[in-house]
């Protein structure tokens, strides 16, 4: 008898919320196609340029956004870059780490906050990270990769830990251990290699995720409304 007929067998995707699976399939499918093209398995010689073409056509550019602000003209195809850039990565390793973090943190946030809230957290943190990246910096480097929205999910996770520690009387600063560790690793890595300013978008994504969790975490919206009514 095959494993599929074993009553104790559970396909791995059954354990993941549906929206997390969808995000995984989009990001993973794009990276699989790009990596296969670079390996010469599909697409022929032109496949070597697929990644660069996607970055150019769907990545986020601070310079391009500055030009839109200056002209006060915001074409939908360029605004779409706020949504599309997290699904394009610079290499297989770049994608792999982001996707693993997305699966783990997306599962946690979706199970606690709900799938719609998790998706909103992911999308809004990606938008917020890119927006602050463009407004604060004058950096010609294009922003790609799921790290800003993933850091938004870390913000959601940190909020849940912060609230849990507050309820149990623990030290709430411990909720920020993960983000402190990741930022510390960024700092150490910068001593040996040029890491650029992508961390600005990532840290901004974290802040957006943490702040938005005041609206998306279970019971928080009702608590805020209750306080407003008391006034």
PDB file of C-alpha atoms in Angstrom, residues 7 10 17 23 32 40 50 64 80 88 103 119 134 137-138 143-144 154 157 173 192 219-220:
ATOM      1  CA  UNK A   7      -4.105   7.056   7.413  1.00  0.00           C
ATOM      2  CA  UNK A  10      -0.042  13.867   5.532  1.00  0.00           C
ATOM      3  CA  UNK A  17      -1.837  27.564   4.852  1.00  0.00           C
ATOM      4  CA  UNK A  23       3.418  32.538  -2.480  1.00  0.00           C
ATOM      5  CA  UNK A  32      13.229  27.351 -10.833  1.00  0.00           C
ATOM      6  CA  UNK A  40      21.149  25.600 -20.084  1.00  0.00           C
ATOM      7  CA  UNK A  50      16.152  36.104 -18.242  1.00  0.00           C
ATOM      8  CA  UNK A  64      12.434  55.347 -11.370  1.00  0.00           C
ATOM      9  CA  UNK A  80       3.134  47.182  -9.988  1.00  0.00           C
ATOM     10  CA  UNK A  88      12.583  38.104  -8.294  1.00  0.00           C
ATOM     11  CA  UNK A 103       7.444  29.434   4.607  1.00  0.00           C
ATOM     12  CA  UNK A 119      -1.021  38.189   3.011  1.00  0.00           C
ATOM     13  CA  UNK A 134      13.272  55.057  -2.356  1.00  0.00           C
ATOM     14  CA  UNK A 137      18.146  56.794  -0.125  1.00  0.00           C
ATOM     15  CA  UNK A 138      19.456  57.998  -3.448  1.00  0.00           C
ATOM     16  CA  UNK A 143      15.630  46.357  -5.105  1.00  0.00           C
ATOM     17  CA  UNK A 144      14.630  42.720  -5.632  1.00  0.00           C
ATOM     18  CA  UNK A 154       9.361  38.847  11.308  1.00  0.00           C
ATOM     19  CA  UNK A 157       6.173  37.311  14.713  1.00  0.00           C
ATOM     20  CA  UNK A 173      12.442  43.191  24.751  1.00  0.00           C
ATOM     21  CA  UNK A 192      33.834  41.196   4.946  1.00  0.00           C
ATOM     22  CA  UNK A 219      -8.282  40.849  19.242  1.00  0.00           C
ATOM     23  CA  UNK A 220      -6.144  43.944  18.645  1.00  0.00           C
TER      24      UNK A 220
END
